[in-house]
Amino acid sequence: MAAEIGFGALFISLIFAIYGIGAAIYGERTHRKDWVKSAQQAMRLIFPVLTISIGSLLYLLANGHFEVVYVADVTSRSMPLYLKLTALWGGQAGSLLFWSWLLAGFIFAVALRKWDRDQDLLPWVIVVNLATLIFFLILNIFYENPFARYWQDASGIISSFGQPPGALPIYPRDGGGLNPYLRHPGMIIHPPMQYLGFVGFIVPFSYAIATLITRRTDDRWIQITRGWTLWAWLFLSLGLILGARWAYDVLGWGGYWGWDPVENSALMPWLSGTAYLHAVLIHEKRSMFKEWSMVLIVITYLLIIFGTFITRSGLLSSVHSFAESKIGPIFLGFLILTLLGTVLLLNSRWKILRSPHVVQNLFSREALIIISVVLFLGLLVTVFWGVIFPMISELATGQKVTVGPPFYERVAAPIFGGLLTLMAICPLAVWSYVSFKHLGKLLWKPFLVSLLGIVLPLIGGLTRWPALIAFWLVAFGLAVNIFEFIRRIRIRRRTEGEGWWSSFSKVFRRNQRSYSAMIIHVGVVLMALGVIGIEFFQTETQGTLAEGQALRLSSYTMTYEDLDIFDTRDARNVARAVVSVKKDGQKLGELYPRKDFYYESGIPVTIPGVRSTLLDDFYVILVDWKEISSEGATFKIYHNPLVKWLWIGAWVFVVGVVMATWPSGKKGLKALNVGKL
Amino acid sequence: MTEPQDFTPAPRKRRPPKFILGGILLVGGILFLIITSLNASAQYFLTVDEVVARSRAGELEGRNIRVSGAVVGDSIHYDIDSLELSFTIAHLPADNQLVAQEGGLAQALYKAVNDPARTRLDVVYNGPVPDLLQNESQAILTGRVLSSGVFEADEILLKCPTKYEGSVPDQVGQEGE
């Protein structure tokens, strides 16, 4: 019964969405506001209806209704309730439904806001949002139905929603269980974050398209969607960070990012989204580069669809794409249609987007921002080229040629270096005009301090110049941001005669956006420190040890103490080693690297033992063991300097973005409502 | 006649040449990086048949390549003294359509492993046994062919399709609800 309710609700959502589009276009063409209002009502109704659908699927998952194919695919009796529920996004059909539901939630919120001043945009915002939703609902209803069930007929077992003629329903006793890799907490939160980020960018895209269609040239759409964009960007960033963290904690290869095609397809919208966020700053402040922000938000939307397509089509060899799928061609069709439509629209509005102003000064903030946008686009082109190169080479020469991490690393490293430099200078530059002399005056002190970033590693015996440059860039970025912040507080103290704390909080609140940006940039610089640590200085070794024997790496010594093998209640067989760790002869404690074998799926999962400090991580993997533990076990160990800063920096980054979205008191709210018309 | 300024923008000032030059340098630099790095790190993606044929012809000497094949479960051996992992992969068609003709990836892998006529390639890898390395999983390996004809892998990517979606559950009964 629940399956029928769920599918029915899905179908009703589709009808509402189609009605909404029709009513919005009709109302707009005939200038009848009541039709647009009616379309807006339809937008509000879809979310509750889809909630019924997703509620039905959750009910089926929680209660082990294995006659439903999706439930049997991703859950099993032995799984705890929370995993049964999160299995909602453990497979394709469920993920797509979850996607649609999140989008419906965003659409609901868009429909709730007051539209008094933006009546002209409303119909087109409705059309773009609902068209996207319809695409995903169609996928769910006609191609990947999460409510399809098992039937038996003469030819065997088939899956279908309705009863095929001559077939009888069957009720499996248990399901296959969730992919063990997806049972880690990081993997439970990672997909929703990623999806929220993807879905969130659809809102600013819909406003951008509405603005283009209505030929408006003001920046109202940017003001309205600033909050949406920042939240989407935050979730997308969190998705990437959590994915990296999960790879580090679970995949057991001592790394966090492998330039895997699916990772790349999540990174690409982030790169274009980040470029967009920077470009709209110039759009807002200087009314320049309007065409850039338009193009960038369109690219972001296309990449979100492309990313979902790449992940879901099985087109690429990746650790993420488990199954080939029949939805590839329809994704491609939607992508091409959207691409054509947006290119035509942009082309016809190009003239009115162009600004009469041009950048006049190389050190003005707009010039520096535009350079950083170009660098982000450079990264984007690199990643995109790397992802599609195998397909292109196969089409062109019949020979599939792939590129691996070395390609990405070689191109990305100098570009990241350039971005770090810009991050350091940008807070000092002002809009429109800055002289080199002015910049130099502000820069020389932090520059001198940042030289410590070269001198200290040199004293420590480091001579590899790329690493030295990288360290210097980090030091420079940190020094400039800290000096600048202190300088502004001091000016305020001098002019207003206030105390340190009051100056600090006032300076901050006065210019919340620019300080949030500084915090975000400091977060990125700290993350860079972690990346430098692991990329330049990671070392590893491996060995087979008898109990009591030790393995050395860097200043660490690990001794193999014991091995336990036992079964758990959730159908795992766990082999857990006890190793004690010493650094420079000093005892630090024990680590427990282990291997969990999942009986249902027959898959082992390696979980490393990690000791993490600000200076370095000591990372131990249990590779193999003899059944009788006294005979020995094999370990692989990694020494990852500074990697903790990657996660610390990520938190600083997140705090910065949250601060940027925080409404800054009455004044800020008022500022949001005053459009330049 | 006064038209709204939005629709007929004032003529743009000319960009100073140093910006055009800077822009060209920036974009050119990025393109240069992409092209040179691509040449340095491109790898052929081959099937087992192609690897064996082309390495006999001596075409693959010293080249970094990628190969995809089906893991033969019985051949997996991890030597705890030398810490060397060795196994054999069997030829698997690279074309998605051929795989579909064989009844999907799971079926294609099963056929590849159980067909003695298929070309096979011995692989060595210096590192821990990957979790998903098991009979009839698909391996995508990066590495090179040694003069002995053995493939030395630097990186192993694995997929086991049978364990995920699309498999019919084993315990199917006809009980009522």
GROMACS .gro file of C-alpha atoms in nm, chain A residues 3-238:
model
  236
    3ALA     CA    1   0.438   0.189  -0.242
    4GLU     CA    2   0.116   0.283  -0.421
    5ILE     CA    3   0.077   0.597  -0.208
    6GLY     CA    4   0.439   0.692  -0.268
    7PHE     CA    5   0.415   0.645  -0.643
    8GLY     CA    6   0.079   0.822  -0.658
    9ALA     CA    7   0.223   1.122  -0.477
   10LEU     CA    8   0.516   1.125  -0.718
   11PHE     CA    9   0.276   1.132  -1.010
   12ILE     CA   10   0.060   1.407  -0.858
   13SER     CA   11   0.375   1.618  -0.807
   14LEU     CA   12   0.450   1.583  -1.176
   15ILE     CA   13   0.100   1.700  -1.269
   16PHE     CA   14   0.126   1.999  -1.034
   17ALA     CA   15   0.463   2.089  -1.182
   18ILE     CA   16   0.337   2.069  -1.540
   19TYR     CA   17   0.031   2.275  -1.445
   20GLY     CA   18   0.256   2.529  -1.271
   21ILE     CA   19   0.464   2.585  -1.584
   22GLY     CA   20   0.158   2.615  -1.806
   23ALA     CA   21  -0.019   2.857  -1.572
   24ALA     CA   22   0.292   3.071  -1.527
   25ILE     CA   23   0.352   3.107  -1.902
   26TYR     CA   24  -0.016   3.167  -1.978
   27GLY     CA   25  -0.043   3.425  -1.699
   28GLU     CA   26   0.269   3.602  -1.818
   29ARG     CA   27   0.163   3.611  -2.185
   30THR     CA   28  -0.190   3.734  -2.111
   31HIS     CA   29  -0.086   3.959  -1.822
   32ARG     CA   30  -0.324   3.779  -1.589
   33LYS     CA   31  -0.176   3.786  -1.245
   34ASP     CA   32  -0.425   3.538  -1.102
   35TRP     CA   33  -0.278   3.265  -1.325
   36VAL     CA   34   0.072   3.339  -1.206
   37LYS     CA   35  -0.060   3.336  -0.849
   38SER     CA   36  -0.212   2.999  -0.921
   39ALA     CA   37   0.122   2.871  -1.054
   40GLN     CA   38   0.280   2.996  -0.734
   41GLN     CA   39   0.027   2.794  -0.535
   42ALA     CA   40   0.118   2.486  -0.735
   43MET     CA   41   0.482   2.546  -0.642
   44ARG     CA   42   0.385   2.547  -0.276
   45LEU     CA   43   0.187   2.227  -0.304
   46ILE     CA   44   0.455   2.010  -0.463
   47PHE     CA   45   0.676   1.995  -0.157
   48PRO     CA   46   0.413   1.851   0.082
   49VAL     CA   47   0.303   1.601  -0.183
   50LEU     CA   48   0.659   1.485  -0.250
   51THR     CA   49   0.711   1.463   0.126
   52ILE     CA   50   0.432   1.202   0.129
   53SER     CA   51   0.617   1.015  -0.145
   54ILE     CA   52   0.950   1.020   0.033
   55GLY     CA   53   0.775   0.936   0.363
   56SER     CA   54   0.630   0.624   0.198
   57LEU     CA   55   0.972   0.516   0.078
   58LEU     CA   56   1.119   0.572   0.426
   59TYR     CA   57   0.835   0.365   0.572
   60LEU     CA   58   0.911   0.081   0.329
   61LEU     CA   59   1.283   0.102   0.405
   62ALA     CA   60   1.237   0.110   0.781
   63ASN     CA   61   0.999  -0.186   0.785
   64GLY     CA   62   1.193  -0.416   0.557
   65HIS     CA   63   0.947  -0.437   0.268
   66PHE     CA   64   1.184  -0.638   0.053
   67GLU     CA   65   0.921  -0.698  -0.214
   68VAL     CA   66   1.013  -0.345  -0.326
   69VAL     CA   67   1.323  -0.376  -0.542
   70TYR     CA   68   1.489  -0.063  -0.407
   71VAL     CA   69   1.440  -0.173  -0.046
   72ALA     CA   70   1.587  -0.516  -0.122
   73ASP     CA   71   1.881  -0.354  -0.301
   74VAL     CA   72   1.995  -0.123  -0.027
   75THR     CA   73   1.877  -0.264   0.306
   76SER     CA   74   1.883  -0.589   0.496
   77ARG     CA   75   1.737  -0.719   0.820
   78SER     CA   76   2.058  -0.687   1.015
   79MET     CA   77   2.100  -0.314   0.950
   80PRO     CA   78   2.022  -0.069   1.232
   81LEU     CA   79   1.725   0.163   1.180
   82TYR     CA   80   1.929   0.478   1.110
   83LEU     CA   81   2.111   0.304   0.827
   84LYS     CA   82   1.786   0.173   0.684
   85LEU     CA   83   1.661   0.531   0.672
   86THR     CA   84   1.977   0.680   0.527
   87ALA     CA   85   1.974   0.403   0.264
   88LEU     CA   86   1.727   0.643   0.103
   89TRP     CA   87   2.029   0.786  -0.079
   90GLY     CA   88   2.226   0.462  -0.090
   91GLY     CA   89   2.111   0.374  -0.442
   92GLN     CA   90   2.016   0.541  -0.766
   93ALA     CA   91   1.636   0.552  -0.757
   94GLY     CA   92   1.628   0.672  -0.396
   95SER     CA   93   1.897   0.935  -0.456
   96LEU     CA   94   1.700   1.077  -0.746
   97LEU     CA   95   1.382   1.094  -0.539
   98PHE     CA   96   1.577   1.260  -0.259
   99TRP     CA   97   1.717   1.510  -0.514
  100SER     CA   98   1.367   1.593  -0.637
  101TRP     CA   99   1.241   1.631  -0.282
  102LEU     CA  100   1.521   1.872  -0.186
  103LEU     CA  101   1.458   2.074  -0.500
  104ALA     CA  102   1.086   2.082  -0.418
  105GLY     CA  103   1.181   2.215  -0.073
  106PHE     CA  104   1.382   2.498  -0.227
  107ILE     CA  105   1.101   2.570  -0.471
  108PHE     CA  106   0.860   2.581  -0.178
  109ALA     CA  107   1.078   2.839  -0.004
  110VAL     CA  108   1.106   3.045  -0.322
  111ALA     CA  109   0.726   3.042  -0.357
  112LEU     CA  110   0.681   3.158   0.002
  113ARG     CA  111   0.878   3.480  -0.029
  114LYS     CA  112   0.709   3.811  -0.095
  115TRP     CA  113   0.704   3.886  -0.463
  116ASP     CA  114   0.560   4.237  -0.460
  117ARG     CA  115   0.857   4.406  -0.619
  118ASP     CA  116   0.957   4.132  -0.855
  119GLN     CA  117   0.634   4.032  -1.018
  120ASP     CA  118   0.790   4.035  -1.361
  121LEU     CA  119   1.054   3.780  -1.264
  122LEU     CA  120   0.814   3.541  -1.092
  123PRO     CA  121   0.669   3.353  -1.392
  124TRP     CA  122   1.013   3.271  -1.534
  125VAL     CA  123   1.156   3.173  -1.197
  126ILE     CA  124   0.863   2.932  -1.170
  127VAL     CA  125   0.923   2.794  -1.519
  128VAL     CA  126   1.296   2.728  -1.472
  129ASN     CA  127   1.261   2.569  -1.129
  130LEU     CA  128   0.967   2.352  -1.224
  131ALA     CA  129   1.123   2.245  -1.554
  132THR     CA  130   1.425   2.117  -1.365
  133LEU     CA  131   1.200   1.942  -1.117
  134ILE     CA  132   0.994   1.785  -1.396
  135PHE     CA  133   1.308   1.640  -1.549
  136PHE     CA  134   1.397   1.465  -1.226
  137LEU     CA  135   1.040   1.352  -1.160
  138ILE     CA  136   1.025   1.198  -1.508
  139LEU     CA  137   1.347   1.010  -1.437
  140ASN     CA  138   1.192   0.881  -1.117
  141ILE     CA  139   0.858   0.786  -1.262
  142PHE     CA  140   0.955   0.637  -1.597
  143TYR     CA  141   1.316   0.522  -1.561
  144GLU     CA  142   1.424   0.474  -1.202
  145ASN     CA  143   1.113   0.403  -1.002
  146PRO     CA  144   1.200   0.355  -0.635
  147PHE     CA  145   0.861   0.190  -0.580
  148ALA     CA  146   0.896  -0.087  -0.841
  149ARG     CA  147   0.854  -0.436  -0.695
  150TYR     CA  148   0.942  -0.797  -0.767
  151TRP     CA  149   0.716  -1.023  -0.970
  152GLN     CA  150   0.756  -1.380  -1.084
  153ASP     CA  151   0.637  -1.510  -1.417
  154ALA     CA  152   0.729  -1.798  -1.642
  155SER     CA  153   1.045  -1.624  -1.760
  156GLY     CA  154   1.178  -1.557  -1.412
  157ILE     CA  155   1.190  -1.269  -1.168
  158ILE     CA  156   1.111  -0.927  -1.306
  159SER     CA  157   1.081  -0.583  -1.153
  160SER     CA  158   0.795  -0.354  -1.239
  161PHE     CA  159   0.559  -0.121  -1.057
  162GLY     CA  160   0.231  -0.256  -1.192
  163GLN     CA  161   0.149  -0.625  -1.208
  164PRO     CA  162   0.258  -0.768  -1.544
  165PRO     CA  163   0.006  -1.011  -1.697
  166GLY     CA  164   0.049  -1.362  -1.567
  167ALA     CA  165   0.297  -1.260  -1.299
  168LEU     CA  166   0.265  -1.320  -0.926
  169PRO     CA  167   0.408  -1.100  -0.652
  170ILE     CA  168   0.697  -1.241  -0.454
  171TYR     CA  169   0.825  -1.147  -0.112
  172PRO     CA  170   1.198  -1.189  -0.053
  173ARG     CA  171   1.289  -1.265   0.309
  174ASP     CA  172   1.591  -1.038   0.319
  175GLY     CA  173   1.767  -0.775   0.114
  176GLY     CA  174   2.121  -0.733  -0.010
  177GLY     CA  175   2.216  -0.468   0.240
  178LEU     CA  176   2.372  -0.127   0.200
  179ASN     CA  177   2.713  -0.107   0.037
  180PRO     CA  178   2.946  -0.126   0.339
  181TYR     CA  179   3.140   0.175   0.219
  182LEU     CA  180   2.831   0.387   0.256
  183ARG     CA  181   2.785   0.298   0.623
  184HIS     CA  182   3.044   0.543   0.752
  185PRO     CA  183   2.905   0.860   0.919
  186GLY     CA  184   3.098   1.074   0.670
  187MET     CA  185   2.928   0.891   0.383
  188ILE     CA  186   2.588   0.928   0.547
  189ILE     CA  187   2.609   1.309   0.558
  190HIS     CA  188   2.818   1.361   0.244
  191PRO     CA  189   2.548   1.291  -0.020
  192PRO     CA  190   2.279   1.517   0.133
  193MET     CA  191   2.531   1.801   0.157
  194GLN     CA  192   2.638   1.750  -0.202
  195TYR     CA  193   2.277   1.742  -0.318
  196LEU     CA  194   2.181   2.050  -0.117
  197GLY     CA  195   2.470   2.230  -0.280
  198PHE     CA  196   2.367   2.116  -0.626
  199VAL     CA  197   2.001   2.196  -0.577
  200GLY     CA  198   2.073   2.529  -0.408
  201PHE     CA  199   2.243   2.668  -0.720
  202ILE     CA  200   1.929   2.607  -0.923
  203VAL     CA  201   1.758   2.901  -0.748
  204PRO     CA  202   2.011   3.170  -0.849
  205PHE     CA  203   2.015   3.016  -1.197
  206SER     CA  204   1.637   3.052  -1.225
  207TYR     CA  205   1.658   3.420  -1.126
  208ALA     CA  206   1.939   3.479  -1.373
  209ILE     CA  207   1.735   3.329  -1.656
  210ALA     CA  208   1.426   3.528  -1.551
  211THR     CA  209   1.637   3.845  -1.554
  212LEU     CA  210   1.766   3.767  -1.901
  213ILE     CA  211   1.422   3.689  -2.039
  214THR     CA  212   1.268   4.005  -1.895
  215ARG     CA  213   1.564   4.212  -2.022
  216ARG     CA  214   1.634   4.361  -1.683
  217THR     CA  215   1.984   4.493  -1.639
  218ASP     CA  216   1.986   4.575  -1.268
  219ASP     CA  217   2.146   4.357  -1.004
  220ARG     CA  218   1.825   4.284  -0.818
  221TRP     CA  219   1.848   3.914  -0.895
  222ILE     CA  220   2.190   3.899  -0.737
  223GLN     CA  221   2.069   4.068  -0.420
  224ILE     CA  222   1.774   3.833  -0.390
  225THR     CA  223   1.981   3.521  -0.448
  226ARG     CA  224   2.294   3.617  -0.253
  227GLY     CA  225   2.184   3.418   0.052
  228TRP     CA  226   2.074   3.121  -0.158
  229THR     CA  227   2.403   3.117  -0.342
  230LEU     CA  228   2.611   3.134  -0.027
  231TRP     CA  229   2.419   2.851   0.137
  232ALA     CA  230   2.443   2.639  -0.178
  233TRP     CA  231   2.813   2.713  -0.194
  234LEU     CA  232   2.852   2.622   0.175
  235PHE     CA  233   2.679   2.287   0.123
  236LEU     CA  234   2.877   2.212  -0.189
  237SER     CA  235   3.199   2.290  -0.003
  238LEU     CA  236   3.089   2.075   0.292
   0.00000   0.00000   0.00000
